[in-house]
CSV table of C-alpha atoms in Angstrom, one decimal:
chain,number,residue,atom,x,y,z
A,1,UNK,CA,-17.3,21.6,13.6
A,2,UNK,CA,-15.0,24.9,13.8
A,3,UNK,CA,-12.5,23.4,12.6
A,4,UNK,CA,-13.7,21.9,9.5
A,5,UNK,CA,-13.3,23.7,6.3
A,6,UNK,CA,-11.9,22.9,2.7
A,7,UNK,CA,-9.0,21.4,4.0
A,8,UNK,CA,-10.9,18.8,5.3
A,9,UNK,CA,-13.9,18.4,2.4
A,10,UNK,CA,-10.7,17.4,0.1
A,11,UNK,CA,-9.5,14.9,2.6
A,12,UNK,CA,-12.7,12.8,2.8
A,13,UNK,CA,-12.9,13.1,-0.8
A,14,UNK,CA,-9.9,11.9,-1.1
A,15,UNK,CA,-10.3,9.3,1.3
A,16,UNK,CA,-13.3,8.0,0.4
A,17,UNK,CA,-12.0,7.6,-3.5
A,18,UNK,CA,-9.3,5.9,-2.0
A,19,UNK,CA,-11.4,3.5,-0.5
A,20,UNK,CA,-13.9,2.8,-3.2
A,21,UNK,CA,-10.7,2.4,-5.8
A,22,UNK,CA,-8.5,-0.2,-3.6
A,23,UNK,CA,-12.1,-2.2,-2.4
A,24,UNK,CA,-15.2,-2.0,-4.6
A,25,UNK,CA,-15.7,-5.4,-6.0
A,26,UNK,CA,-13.0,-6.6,-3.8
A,27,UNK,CA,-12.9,-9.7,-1.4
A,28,UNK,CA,-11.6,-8.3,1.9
A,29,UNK,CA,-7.5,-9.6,2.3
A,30,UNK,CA,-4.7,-8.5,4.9
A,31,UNK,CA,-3.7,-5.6,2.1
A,32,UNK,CA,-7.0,-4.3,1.5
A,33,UNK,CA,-7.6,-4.3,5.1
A,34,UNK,CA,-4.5,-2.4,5.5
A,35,UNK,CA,-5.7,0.7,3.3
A,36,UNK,CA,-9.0,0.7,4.6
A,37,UNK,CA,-7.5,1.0,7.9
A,38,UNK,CA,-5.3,3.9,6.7
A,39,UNK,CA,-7.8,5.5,4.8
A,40,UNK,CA,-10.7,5.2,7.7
A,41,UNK,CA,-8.0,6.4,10.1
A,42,UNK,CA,-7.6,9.5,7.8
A,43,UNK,CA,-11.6,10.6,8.4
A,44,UNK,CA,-12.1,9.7,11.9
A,45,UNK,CA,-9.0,11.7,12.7
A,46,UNK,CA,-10.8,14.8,11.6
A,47,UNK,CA,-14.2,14.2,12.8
A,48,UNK,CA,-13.3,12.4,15.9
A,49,UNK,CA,-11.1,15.4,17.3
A,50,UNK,CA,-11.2,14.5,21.1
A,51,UNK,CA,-10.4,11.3,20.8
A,52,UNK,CA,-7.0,9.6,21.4
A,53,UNK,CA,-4.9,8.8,18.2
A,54,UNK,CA,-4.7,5.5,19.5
A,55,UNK,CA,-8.1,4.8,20.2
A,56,UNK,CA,-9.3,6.0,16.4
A,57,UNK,CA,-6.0,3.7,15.2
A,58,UNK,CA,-8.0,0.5,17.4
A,59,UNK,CA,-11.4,1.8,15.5
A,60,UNK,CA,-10.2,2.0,11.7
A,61,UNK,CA,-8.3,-1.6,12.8
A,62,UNK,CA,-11.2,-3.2,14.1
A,63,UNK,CA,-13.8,-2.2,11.1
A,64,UNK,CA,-11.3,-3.0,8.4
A,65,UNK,CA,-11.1,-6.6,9.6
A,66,UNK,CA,-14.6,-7.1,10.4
A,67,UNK,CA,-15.4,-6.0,7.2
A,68,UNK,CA,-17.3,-8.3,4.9
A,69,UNK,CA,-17.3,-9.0,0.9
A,70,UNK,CA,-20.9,-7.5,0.6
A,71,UNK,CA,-19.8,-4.4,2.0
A,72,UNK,CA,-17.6,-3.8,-0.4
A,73,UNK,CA,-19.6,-4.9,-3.3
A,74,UNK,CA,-19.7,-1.4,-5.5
A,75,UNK,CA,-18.9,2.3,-4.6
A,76,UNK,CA,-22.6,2.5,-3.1
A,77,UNK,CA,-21.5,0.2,-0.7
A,78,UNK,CA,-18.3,0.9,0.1
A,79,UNK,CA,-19.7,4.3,1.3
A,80,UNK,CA,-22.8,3.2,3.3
A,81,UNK,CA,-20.1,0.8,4.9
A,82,UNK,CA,-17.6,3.8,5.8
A,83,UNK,CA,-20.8,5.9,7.0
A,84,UNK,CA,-22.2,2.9,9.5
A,85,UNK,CA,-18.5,2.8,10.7
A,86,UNK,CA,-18.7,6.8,10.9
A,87,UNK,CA,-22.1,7.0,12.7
A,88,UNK,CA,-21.3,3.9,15.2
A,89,UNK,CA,-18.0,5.5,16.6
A,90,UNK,CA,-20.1,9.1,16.7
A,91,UNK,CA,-22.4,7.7,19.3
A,92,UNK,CA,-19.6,6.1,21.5
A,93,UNK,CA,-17.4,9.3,20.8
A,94,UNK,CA,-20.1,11.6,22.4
A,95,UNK,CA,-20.9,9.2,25.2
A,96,UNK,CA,-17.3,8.8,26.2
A,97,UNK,CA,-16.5,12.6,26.0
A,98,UNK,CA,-19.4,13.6,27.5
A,99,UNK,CA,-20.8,16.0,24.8
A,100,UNK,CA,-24.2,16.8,23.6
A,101,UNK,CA,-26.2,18.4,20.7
A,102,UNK,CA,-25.2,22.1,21.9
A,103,UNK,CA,-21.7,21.5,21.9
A,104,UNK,CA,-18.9,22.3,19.1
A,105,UNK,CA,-17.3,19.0,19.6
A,106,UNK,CA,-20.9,17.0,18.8
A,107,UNK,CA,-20.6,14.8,16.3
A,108,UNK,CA,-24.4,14.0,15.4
A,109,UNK,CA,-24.6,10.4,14.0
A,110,UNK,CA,-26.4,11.2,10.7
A,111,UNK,CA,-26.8,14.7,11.0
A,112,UNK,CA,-25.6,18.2,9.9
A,113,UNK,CA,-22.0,17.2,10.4
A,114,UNK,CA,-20.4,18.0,7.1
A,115,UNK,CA,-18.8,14.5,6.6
A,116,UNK,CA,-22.4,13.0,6.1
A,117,UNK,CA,-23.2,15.5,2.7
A,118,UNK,CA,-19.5,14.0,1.4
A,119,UNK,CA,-20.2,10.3,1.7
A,120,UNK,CA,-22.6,10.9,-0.3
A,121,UNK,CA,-20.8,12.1,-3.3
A,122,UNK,CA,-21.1,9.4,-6.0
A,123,UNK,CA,-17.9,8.7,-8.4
A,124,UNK,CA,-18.5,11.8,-10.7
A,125,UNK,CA,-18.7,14.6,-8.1
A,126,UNK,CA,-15.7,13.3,-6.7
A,127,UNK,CA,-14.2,12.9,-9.9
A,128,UNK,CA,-14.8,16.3,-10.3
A,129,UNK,CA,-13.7,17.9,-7.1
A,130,UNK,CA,-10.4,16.2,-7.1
A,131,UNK,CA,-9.5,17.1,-10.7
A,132,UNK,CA,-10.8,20.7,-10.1
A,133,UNK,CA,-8.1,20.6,-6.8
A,134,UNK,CA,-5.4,18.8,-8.5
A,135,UNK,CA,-5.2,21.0,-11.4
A,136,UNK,CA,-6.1,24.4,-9.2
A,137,UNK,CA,-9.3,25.6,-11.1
A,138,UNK,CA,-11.5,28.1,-8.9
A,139,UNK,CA,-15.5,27.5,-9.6
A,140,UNK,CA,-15.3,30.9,-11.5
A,141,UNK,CA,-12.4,30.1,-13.5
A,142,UNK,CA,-13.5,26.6,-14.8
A,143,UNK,CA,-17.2,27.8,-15.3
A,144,UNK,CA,-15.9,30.1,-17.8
A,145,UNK,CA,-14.2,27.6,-19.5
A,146,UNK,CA,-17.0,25.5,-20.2
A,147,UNK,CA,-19.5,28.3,-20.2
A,148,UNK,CA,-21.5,28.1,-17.1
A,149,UNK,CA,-21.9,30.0,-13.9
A,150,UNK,CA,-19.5,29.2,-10.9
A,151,UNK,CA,-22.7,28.2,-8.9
A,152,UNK,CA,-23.4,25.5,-12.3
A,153,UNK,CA,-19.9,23.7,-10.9
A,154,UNK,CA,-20.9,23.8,-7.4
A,155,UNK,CA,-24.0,22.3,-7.9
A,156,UNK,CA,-22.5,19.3,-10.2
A,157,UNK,CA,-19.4,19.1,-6.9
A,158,UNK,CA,-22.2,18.6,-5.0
A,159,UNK,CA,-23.8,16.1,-6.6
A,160,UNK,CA,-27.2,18.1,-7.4
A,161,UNK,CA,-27.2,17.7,-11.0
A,162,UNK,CA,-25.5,16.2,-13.7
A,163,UNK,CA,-24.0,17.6,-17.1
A,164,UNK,CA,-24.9,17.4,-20.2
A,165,UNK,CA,-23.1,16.0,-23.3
A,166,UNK,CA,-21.6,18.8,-24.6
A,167,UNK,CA,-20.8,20.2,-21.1
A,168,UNK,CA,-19.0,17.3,-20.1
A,169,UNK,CA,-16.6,17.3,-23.3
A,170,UNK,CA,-16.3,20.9,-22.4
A,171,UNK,CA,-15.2,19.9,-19.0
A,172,UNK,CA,-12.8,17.3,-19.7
A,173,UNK,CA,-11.0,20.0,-22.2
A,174,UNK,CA,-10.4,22.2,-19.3
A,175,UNK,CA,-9.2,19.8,-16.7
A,176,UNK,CA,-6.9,18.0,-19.4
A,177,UNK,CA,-8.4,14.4,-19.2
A,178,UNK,CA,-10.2,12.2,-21.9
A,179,UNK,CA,-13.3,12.9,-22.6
A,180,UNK,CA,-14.5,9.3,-21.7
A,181,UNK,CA,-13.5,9.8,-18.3
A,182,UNK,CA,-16.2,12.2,-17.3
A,183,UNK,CA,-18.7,10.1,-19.5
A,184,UNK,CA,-22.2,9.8,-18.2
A,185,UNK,CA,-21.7,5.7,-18.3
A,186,UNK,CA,-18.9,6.6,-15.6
A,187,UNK,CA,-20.8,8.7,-13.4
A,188,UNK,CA,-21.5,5.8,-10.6
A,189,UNK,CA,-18.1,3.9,-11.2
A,190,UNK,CA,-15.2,4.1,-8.9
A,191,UNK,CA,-12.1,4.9,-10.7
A,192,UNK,CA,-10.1,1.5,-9.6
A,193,UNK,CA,-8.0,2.0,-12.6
A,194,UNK,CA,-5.8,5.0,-10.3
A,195,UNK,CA,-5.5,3.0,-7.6
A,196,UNK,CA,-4.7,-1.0,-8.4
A,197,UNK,CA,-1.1,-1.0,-10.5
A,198,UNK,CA,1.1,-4.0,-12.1
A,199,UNK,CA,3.6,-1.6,-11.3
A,200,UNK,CA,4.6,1.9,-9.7
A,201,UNK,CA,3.5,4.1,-12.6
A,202,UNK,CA,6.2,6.8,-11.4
A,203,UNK,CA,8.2,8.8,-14.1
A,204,UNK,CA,11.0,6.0,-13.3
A,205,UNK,CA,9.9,3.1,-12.0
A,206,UNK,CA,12.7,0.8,-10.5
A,207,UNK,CA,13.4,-2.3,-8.4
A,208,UNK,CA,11.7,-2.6,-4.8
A,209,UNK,CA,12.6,-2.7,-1.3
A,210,UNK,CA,10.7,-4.9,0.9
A,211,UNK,CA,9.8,-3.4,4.4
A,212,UNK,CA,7.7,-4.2,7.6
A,213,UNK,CA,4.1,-2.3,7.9
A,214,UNK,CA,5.3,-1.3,11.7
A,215,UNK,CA,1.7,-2.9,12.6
A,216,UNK,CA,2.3,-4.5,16.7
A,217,UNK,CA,-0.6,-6.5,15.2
A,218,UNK,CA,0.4,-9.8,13.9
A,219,UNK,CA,-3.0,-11.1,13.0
A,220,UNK,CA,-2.7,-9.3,10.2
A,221,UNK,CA,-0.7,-11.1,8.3
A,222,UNK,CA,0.3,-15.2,8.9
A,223,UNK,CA,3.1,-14.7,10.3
A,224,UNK,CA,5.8,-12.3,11.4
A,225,UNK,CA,8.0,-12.5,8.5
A,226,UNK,CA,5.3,-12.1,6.5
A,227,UNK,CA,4.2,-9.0,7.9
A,228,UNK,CA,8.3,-7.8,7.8
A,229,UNK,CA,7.9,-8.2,3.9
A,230,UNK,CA,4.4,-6.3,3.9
A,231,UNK,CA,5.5,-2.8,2.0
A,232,UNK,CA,6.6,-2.7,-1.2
A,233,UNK,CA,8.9,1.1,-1.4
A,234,UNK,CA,9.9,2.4,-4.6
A,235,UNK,CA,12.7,4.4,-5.3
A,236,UNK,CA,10.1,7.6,-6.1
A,237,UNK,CA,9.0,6.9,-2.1
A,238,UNK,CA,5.6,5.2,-2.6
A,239,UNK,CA,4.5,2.7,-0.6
A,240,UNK,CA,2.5,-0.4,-1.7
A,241,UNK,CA,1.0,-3.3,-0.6
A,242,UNK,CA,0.6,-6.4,-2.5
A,243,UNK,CA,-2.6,-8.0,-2.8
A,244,UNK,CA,-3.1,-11.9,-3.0
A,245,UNK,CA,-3.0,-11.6,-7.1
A,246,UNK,CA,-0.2,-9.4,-7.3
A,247,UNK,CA,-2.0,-6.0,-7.8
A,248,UNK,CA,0.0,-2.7,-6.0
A,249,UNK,CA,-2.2,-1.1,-4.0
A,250,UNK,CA,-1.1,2.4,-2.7
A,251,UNK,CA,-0.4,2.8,1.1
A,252,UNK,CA,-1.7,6.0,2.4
A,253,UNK,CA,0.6,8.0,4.5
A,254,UNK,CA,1.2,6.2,7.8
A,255,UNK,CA,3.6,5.5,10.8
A,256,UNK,CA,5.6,2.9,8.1
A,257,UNK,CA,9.5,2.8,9.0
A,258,UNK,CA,11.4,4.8,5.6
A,259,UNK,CA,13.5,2.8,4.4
A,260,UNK,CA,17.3,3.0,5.5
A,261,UNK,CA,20.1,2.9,2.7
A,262,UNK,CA,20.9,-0.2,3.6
A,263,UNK,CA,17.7,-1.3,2.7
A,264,UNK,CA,18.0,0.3,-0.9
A,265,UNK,CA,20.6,-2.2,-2.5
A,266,UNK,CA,18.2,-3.3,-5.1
A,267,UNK,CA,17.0,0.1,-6.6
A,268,UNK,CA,19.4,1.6,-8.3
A,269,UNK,CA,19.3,5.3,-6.5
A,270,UNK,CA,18.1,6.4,-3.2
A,271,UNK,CA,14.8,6.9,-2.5
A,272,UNK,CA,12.9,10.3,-2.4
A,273,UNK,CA,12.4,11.6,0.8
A,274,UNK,CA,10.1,14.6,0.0
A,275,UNK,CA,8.1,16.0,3.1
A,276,UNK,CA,5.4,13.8,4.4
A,277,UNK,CA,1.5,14.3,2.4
A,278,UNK,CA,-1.7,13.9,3.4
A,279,UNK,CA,-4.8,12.0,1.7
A,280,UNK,CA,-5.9,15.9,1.0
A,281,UNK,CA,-3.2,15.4,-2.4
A,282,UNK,CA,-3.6,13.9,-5.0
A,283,UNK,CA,-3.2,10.0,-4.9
A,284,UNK,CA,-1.0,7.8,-5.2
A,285,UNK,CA,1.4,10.6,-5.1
A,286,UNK,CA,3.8,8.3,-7.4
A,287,UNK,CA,0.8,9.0,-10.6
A,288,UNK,CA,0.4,12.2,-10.0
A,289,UNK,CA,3.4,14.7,-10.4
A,290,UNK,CA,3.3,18.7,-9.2
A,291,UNK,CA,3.9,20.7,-11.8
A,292,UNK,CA,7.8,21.7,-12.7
A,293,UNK,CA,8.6,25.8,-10.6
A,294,UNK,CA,5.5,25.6,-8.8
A,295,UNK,CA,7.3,23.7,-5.9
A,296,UNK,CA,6.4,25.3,-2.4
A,297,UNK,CA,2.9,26.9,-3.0
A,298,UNK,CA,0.3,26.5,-0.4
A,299,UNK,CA,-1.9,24.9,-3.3
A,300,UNK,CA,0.0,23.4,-6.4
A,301,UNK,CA,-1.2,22.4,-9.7
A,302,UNK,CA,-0.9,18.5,-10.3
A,303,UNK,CA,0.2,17.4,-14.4
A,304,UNK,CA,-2.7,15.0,-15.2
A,305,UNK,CA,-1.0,11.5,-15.6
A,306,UNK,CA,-1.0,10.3,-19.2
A,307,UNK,CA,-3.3,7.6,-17.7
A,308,UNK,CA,-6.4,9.8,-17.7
A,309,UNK,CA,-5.2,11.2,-21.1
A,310,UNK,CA,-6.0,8.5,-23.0
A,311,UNK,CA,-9.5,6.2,-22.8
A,312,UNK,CA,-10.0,4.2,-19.8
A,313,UNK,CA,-9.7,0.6,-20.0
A,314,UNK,CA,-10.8,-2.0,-18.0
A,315,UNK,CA,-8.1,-3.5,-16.1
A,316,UNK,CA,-6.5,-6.6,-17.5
A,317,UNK,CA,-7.8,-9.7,-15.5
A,318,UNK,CA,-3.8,-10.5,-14.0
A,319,UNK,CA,-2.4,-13.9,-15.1
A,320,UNK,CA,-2.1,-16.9,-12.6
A,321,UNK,CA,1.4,-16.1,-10.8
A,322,UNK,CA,3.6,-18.9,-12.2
A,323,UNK,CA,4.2,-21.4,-9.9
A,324,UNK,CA,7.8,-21.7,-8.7
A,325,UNK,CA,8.9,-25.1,-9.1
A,326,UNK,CA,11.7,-25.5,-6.3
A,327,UNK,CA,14.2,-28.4,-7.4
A,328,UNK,CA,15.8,-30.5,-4.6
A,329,UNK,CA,18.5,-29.8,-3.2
A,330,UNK,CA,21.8,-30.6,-4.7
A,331,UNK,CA,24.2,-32.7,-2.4
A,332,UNK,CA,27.7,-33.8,-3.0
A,333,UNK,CA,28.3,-30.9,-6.0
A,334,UNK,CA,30.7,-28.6,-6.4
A,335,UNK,CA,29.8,-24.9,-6.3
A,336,UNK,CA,29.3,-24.4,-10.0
A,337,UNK,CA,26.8,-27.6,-10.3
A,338,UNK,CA,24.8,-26.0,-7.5
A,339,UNK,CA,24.9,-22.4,-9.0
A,340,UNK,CA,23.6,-24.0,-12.3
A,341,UNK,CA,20.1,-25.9,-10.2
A,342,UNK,CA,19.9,-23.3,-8.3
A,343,UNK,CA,19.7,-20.8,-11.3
A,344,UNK,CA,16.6,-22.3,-13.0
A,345,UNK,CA,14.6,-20.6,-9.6
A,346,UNK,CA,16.6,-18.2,-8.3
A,347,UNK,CA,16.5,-14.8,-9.6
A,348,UNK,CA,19.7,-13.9,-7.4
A,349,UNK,CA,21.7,-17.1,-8.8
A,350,UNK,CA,20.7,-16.3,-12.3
A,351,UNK,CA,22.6,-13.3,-12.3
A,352,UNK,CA,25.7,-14.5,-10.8
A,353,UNK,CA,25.8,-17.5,-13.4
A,354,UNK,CA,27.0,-15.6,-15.9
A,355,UNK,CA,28.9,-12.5,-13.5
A,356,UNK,CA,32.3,-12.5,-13.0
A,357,UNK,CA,34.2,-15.0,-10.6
A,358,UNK,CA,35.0,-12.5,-7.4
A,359,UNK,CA,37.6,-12.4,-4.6
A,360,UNK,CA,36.9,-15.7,-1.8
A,361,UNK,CA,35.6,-14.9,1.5
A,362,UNK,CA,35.2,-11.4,2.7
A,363,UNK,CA,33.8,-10.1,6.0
A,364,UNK,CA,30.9,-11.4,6.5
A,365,UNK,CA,30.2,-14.6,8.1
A,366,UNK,CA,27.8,-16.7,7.9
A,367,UNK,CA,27.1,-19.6,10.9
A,368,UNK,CA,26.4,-23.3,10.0
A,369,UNK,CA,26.2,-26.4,11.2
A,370,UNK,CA,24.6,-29.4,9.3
A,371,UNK,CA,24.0,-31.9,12.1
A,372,UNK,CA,23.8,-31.0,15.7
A,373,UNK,CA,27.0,-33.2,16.5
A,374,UNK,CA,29.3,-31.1,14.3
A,375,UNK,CA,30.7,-27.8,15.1
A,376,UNK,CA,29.9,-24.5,13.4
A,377,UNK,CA,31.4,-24.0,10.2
A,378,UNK,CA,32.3,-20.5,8.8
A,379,UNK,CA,31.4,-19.4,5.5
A,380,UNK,CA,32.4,-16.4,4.4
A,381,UNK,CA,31.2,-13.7,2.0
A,382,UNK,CA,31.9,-10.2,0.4
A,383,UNK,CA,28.6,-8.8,1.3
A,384,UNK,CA,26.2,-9.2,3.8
A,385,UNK,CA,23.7,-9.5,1.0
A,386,UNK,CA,25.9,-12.5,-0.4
A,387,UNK,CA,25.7,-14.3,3.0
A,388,UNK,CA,21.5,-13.8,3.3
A,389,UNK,CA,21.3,-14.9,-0.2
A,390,UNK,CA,23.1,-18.0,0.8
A,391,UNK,CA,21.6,-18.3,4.1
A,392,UNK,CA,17.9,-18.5,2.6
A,393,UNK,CA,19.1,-21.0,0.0
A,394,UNK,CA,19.8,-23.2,3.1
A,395,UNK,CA,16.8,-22.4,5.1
A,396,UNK,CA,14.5,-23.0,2.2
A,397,UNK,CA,16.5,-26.8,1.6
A,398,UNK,CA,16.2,-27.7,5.5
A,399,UNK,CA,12.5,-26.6,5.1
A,400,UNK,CA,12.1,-29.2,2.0
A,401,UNK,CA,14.1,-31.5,4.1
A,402,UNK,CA,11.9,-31.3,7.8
A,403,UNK,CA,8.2,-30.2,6.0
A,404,UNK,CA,7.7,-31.9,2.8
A,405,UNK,CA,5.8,-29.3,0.8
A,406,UNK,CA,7.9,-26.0,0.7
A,407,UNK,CA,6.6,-23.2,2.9
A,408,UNK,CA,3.9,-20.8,1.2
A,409,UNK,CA,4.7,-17.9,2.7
A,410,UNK,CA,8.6,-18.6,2.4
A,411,UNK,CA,8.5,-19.6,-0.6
A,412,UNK,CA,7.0,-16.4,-1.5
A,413,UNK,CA,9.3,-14.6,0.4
A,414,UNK,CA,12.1,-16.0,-1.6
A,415,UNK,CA,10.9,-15.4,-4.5
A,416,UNK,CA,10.7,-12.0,-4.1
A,417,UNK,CA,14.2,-12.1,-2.5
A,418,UNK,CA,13.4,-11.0,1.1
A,419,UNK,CA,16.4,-13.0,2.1
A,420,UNK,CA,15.9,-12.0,5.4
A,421,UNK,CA,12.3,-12.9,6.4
A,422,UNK,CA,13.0,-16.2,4.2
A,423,UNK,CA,15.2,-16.8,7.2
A,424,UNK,CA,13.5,-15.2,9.6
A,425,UNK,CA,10.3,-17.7,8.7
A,426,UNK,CA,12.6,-20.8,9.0
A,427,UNK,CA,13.7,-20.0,12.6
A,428,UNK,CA,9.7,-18.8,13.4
A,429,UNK,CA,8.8,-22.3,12.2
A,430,UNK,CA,12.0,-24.4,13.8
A,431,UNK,CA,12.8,-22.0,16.6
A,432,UNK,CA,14.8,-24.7,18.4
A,433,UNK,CA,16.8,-25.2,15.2
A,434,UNK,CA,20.3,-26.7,15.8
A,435,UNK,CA,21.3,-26.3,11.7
A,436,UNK,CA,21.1,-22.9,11.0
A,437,UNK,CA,22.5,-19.9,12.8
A,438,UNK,CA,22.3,-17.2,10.5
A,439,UNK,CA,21.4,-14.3,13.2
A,440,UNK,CA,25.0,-14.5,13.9
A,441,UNK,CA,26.2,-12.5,10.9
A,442,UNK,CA,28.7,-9.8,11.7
A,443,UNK,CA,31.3,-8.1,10.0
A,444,UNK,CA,33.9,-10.4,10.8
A,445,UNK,CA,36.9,-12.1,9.3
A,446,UNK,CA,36.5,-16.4,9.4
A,447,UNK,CA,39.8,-16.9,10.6
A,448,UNK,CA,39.2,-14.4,13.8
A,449,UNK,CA,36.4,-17.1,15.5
C-alpha cells in the first residue's frame, strides 16, 4: 500500500461512479460490458500492482461478461459486485505472487486495504468528493464557505454523517450546482444522468466517426464488423459506445486506435488530440471543461456543466428507433430513378438528390461483377468515400437478394453510414462471394486496368 495516496482515492471514486452511472438498473449488453471492463481495469491496475497488465485486462474482461442483471440492480449492488470481483482476484493475486500479510504488496481480501473504505462510499460522498476535486476546494476552504470545520467535510467525504438542510444548500452554493443535486432524496442515487447521453454534450457537438474498440476479442460483439463500428469519436475526442437503445455511454481511457484524418470526413474539423487522462478527472471529459488560463496545473479547476446547474431530471425514456424500411432494389433504371428510391433510406443519397451534378469518374475504382460468368466491370468515382457509399448500396441489395430478411447488424451499420463494415459484413457472411469485389479499391484510373 505505499503507493496509494490521493491520487488513487480519486481514481476509484471516479471509477466506481463510473460504474454505478453507465450500469445501475441496467441489463448487462456488449457496451456496458465494455465500460465495466474499462472501469474495473482502472482499479485493479492500482491495487493489483504485481500483476501483469495483461492478466488484470483477462480479469476486468472475464467479470464484465459474467456479470448478471441482479448485480447491477442499484448502486448498492453495483458496488458489492465490484468488491466480490476485487476480493476474488486479491486471493489469487497473493497466491500467485507469493505474498503474505507482512508484506507491502498484500492485498487482504476485505481488509485494511484502502480500496475496501471507498467502495463503500454511497452516491453522496462521492458526489461530494468529486465536485470538491473538480472544482479544487481544500476541506478548509469549503468548510468556511458553508460554515463548518474542515474535519465536518471529511467526515460527510467519508460517508460518516450526513448534512443537514440548510448545510446542504450551503454546499451546493459553493461548489456551483443546483441545490437539488445534493438533496437528501439523492443521497443513495447514482447520478446516471452524467453518464448516459442522446448526444456528446461537448461545447460543439458535431457528426461522428465510427471506429473499432481494438478488442482481439470477438465475442464481444456478433461479428467483426460489428465490433469495427463499436466507438463512436467526436470531434471534441470522446469516445462512446452505443447501447442497444441508442444511449452514448462514455468510454474510459483505453488502448482504442485515434482516429486518423481520414477517418474524420464526417465531422467538420479535426478531432482534439489533447494528452491522454485518467479516470482520476473528471468524467466524461467531453461534460466537463477545465477552466479557461488555468491549462497546465498539476490540479485544475473544472466549470461545472450547465447540466448540474439546473434541476435534475429523470432521463427521458428514448423512443423506439424507427425502423428502416429498406425498399427493393431498383433494376433496369437510370441513375436518377435509383438516386430518387434510394433517397427515401439513405442519408448519403438524400444529400446528393438535391447537390450539384459533379465531374464522371475519378480515381477511384470500384470492382464488380454481377454474375460469376461476366467479367469485372469498373466503376469509377471521385472519392473513395463515393465508391464505399456505392459499394454498400450493392452489398446491402445482394444481401436482400441471397438472405431474404436484410441483415441486422448491416442494416445497422448502414444506417449509420459505416460503409465500410456494411461491406465488410457482406463478405464475413458470403466470403466466397463471386459479385462483389470491393477490397479492390485503389486510387486508380478505369481505363489503366
Amino acid at each position: 500500500m505505499s503507493r496509494w495516496g490521493k491520487q488513487q482515492d480519486r481514481l476509484v471514486v471516479r471509477a466506481v461512479d463510473v460504474l454505478s452511472g453507465v450500469l445501475s438498473g441496467a441489463v448487462p449488453e456488449p457496451a456496458r460490458r465494455v465500460v465495466a471492463s474499462r472501469a474495473l481495469l482502472a482499479v485493479e491496475e492500482w491495487v493489483f500492482p504485481m500483476h501483469e497488465e495483461l492478466v488484470l485486462a483477462e480479469n476486468a474482461d472475464a467479470a464484465a461478461r459474467e456479470a448478471t442483471g441482479e448485480e447491477w440492480v442499484d448502486d448498492a449492488a453495483v458496488r458489492r459486485w465490484v468488491t466480490e470481483i476485487l476480493a476474488e482476484h486479491a486471493s489469487s493475486y497473493n497466491e500467485h505472487h507469493d505474498v503474505w500479510e507482512d508484506d507491502p504488496e498484500y492485498v487482504e481480501p476485505r481488509g485494511d486495504h484502502p480500496v475496501w473504505a471507498l467502495l463503500e462510499l454511497c452516491p453522496f460522498a462521492r458526489r461530494l468528493r468529486l465536485l470538491q476535486e473538480a472544482t479544487v476546494k481544500t476541506a478548509v476552504g469549503l468548510g468556511g464557505d458553508v460554515g463548518v470545520g474542515a474535519h465536518q467535510i471529511g467526515h460527510w467525504a467519508a460517508g460518516r454523517s450526513r448534512p443537514g438542510d440548510r448545510q446542504r444548500e450551503a454546499l451546493a452554493g459553493a461548489l456551483g450546482v443546483h441545490p437539488a443535486w445534493l438533496h437528501a432524496s439523492r443521497d443513495e442515487l447514482p447520478d446516471v444522468q452524467l453518464y448516459r447521453f442522446a448526444s456528446c454534450p461537448c461545447e460543439e457537438p458535431t457528426a461522428m466517426a465510427r471506429l473499432g474498440l481494438g478488442r482481439e476479442e470477438p465475442d464481444w460483439y456478433e461479428s467483426p464488423a460489428e465490433q469495427d463500428a463499436a466507438v463512436h469519436w467526436c470531434g471534441c475526442g470522446q469516445a462512446w459506445v452505443k447501447d442497444k437503445v441508442g444511449w452514448l455511454l462514455p468510454l474510459p481511457p483505453g488502448e482504442e486506435p485515434t482516429p486518423s484524418d481520414g477517418d474524420l470526413v464526417d465531422l467538420g474539423h479535426p478531432v482534439i488530440r489533447s494528452p491522454s487522462v485518467t479516470l482520476d478527472e473528471p468524467w466524461p471529459r467531453a461534460l466537463w471543461q477545465p477552466e479557461p488560463g488555468r491549462k497546465g496545473r498539476a490540479r485544475t479547476a473544472h466549470r461545472v456543466p450547465e447540466l448540474l446547474t439546473r434541476e435534475p431530471l429523470a432521463l427521458p425514456v428514448r423512443p423506439a428507433v424507427a425502423r428502416v424500411v429498406v425498399p427493393e432494389p431498383v433494376w433496369g433504371a437510370g441513375p436518377k430513378e435509383r438516386l430518387a428510391a434510394n433517397a427515401k433510406w439513405c442519408r448519403t443519397c438524400r444529400a446528393l438528390a438535391d447537390a450539384p451534378t459533379g465531374a464522371a469518374g475519378g480515381p477511384w475504382v470500384l470492382l464488380h461483377r454481377t454474375d460469376p460468368p461476366r467479367e469485372l466491370s469498373t466503376w469509377t468515382y471521385p472519392t473513395e468515400k463515393d465508391a464505399l457509399h456505392h459499394g454498400a448500396h450493392l452489398a446491402m441489395a445482394y444481401l436482400q437478394l441471397d438472405d431474404g430478411p436484410l441483415d441486422r447488424v448491416a442494416l445497422d451499420l448502414f444506417t449509420g453510414q459505416a460503409h465500410a463494415q456494411v461491406i465488410a459484413r457482406f463478405l464475413e457472411l458470403h466470403p466466397e462471394t463471386t459479385q462483389l469485389e470491393v477490397a479492390e479499391l485503389v486510387p486508380m484510373r478505369a481505363g489503366q486496368f
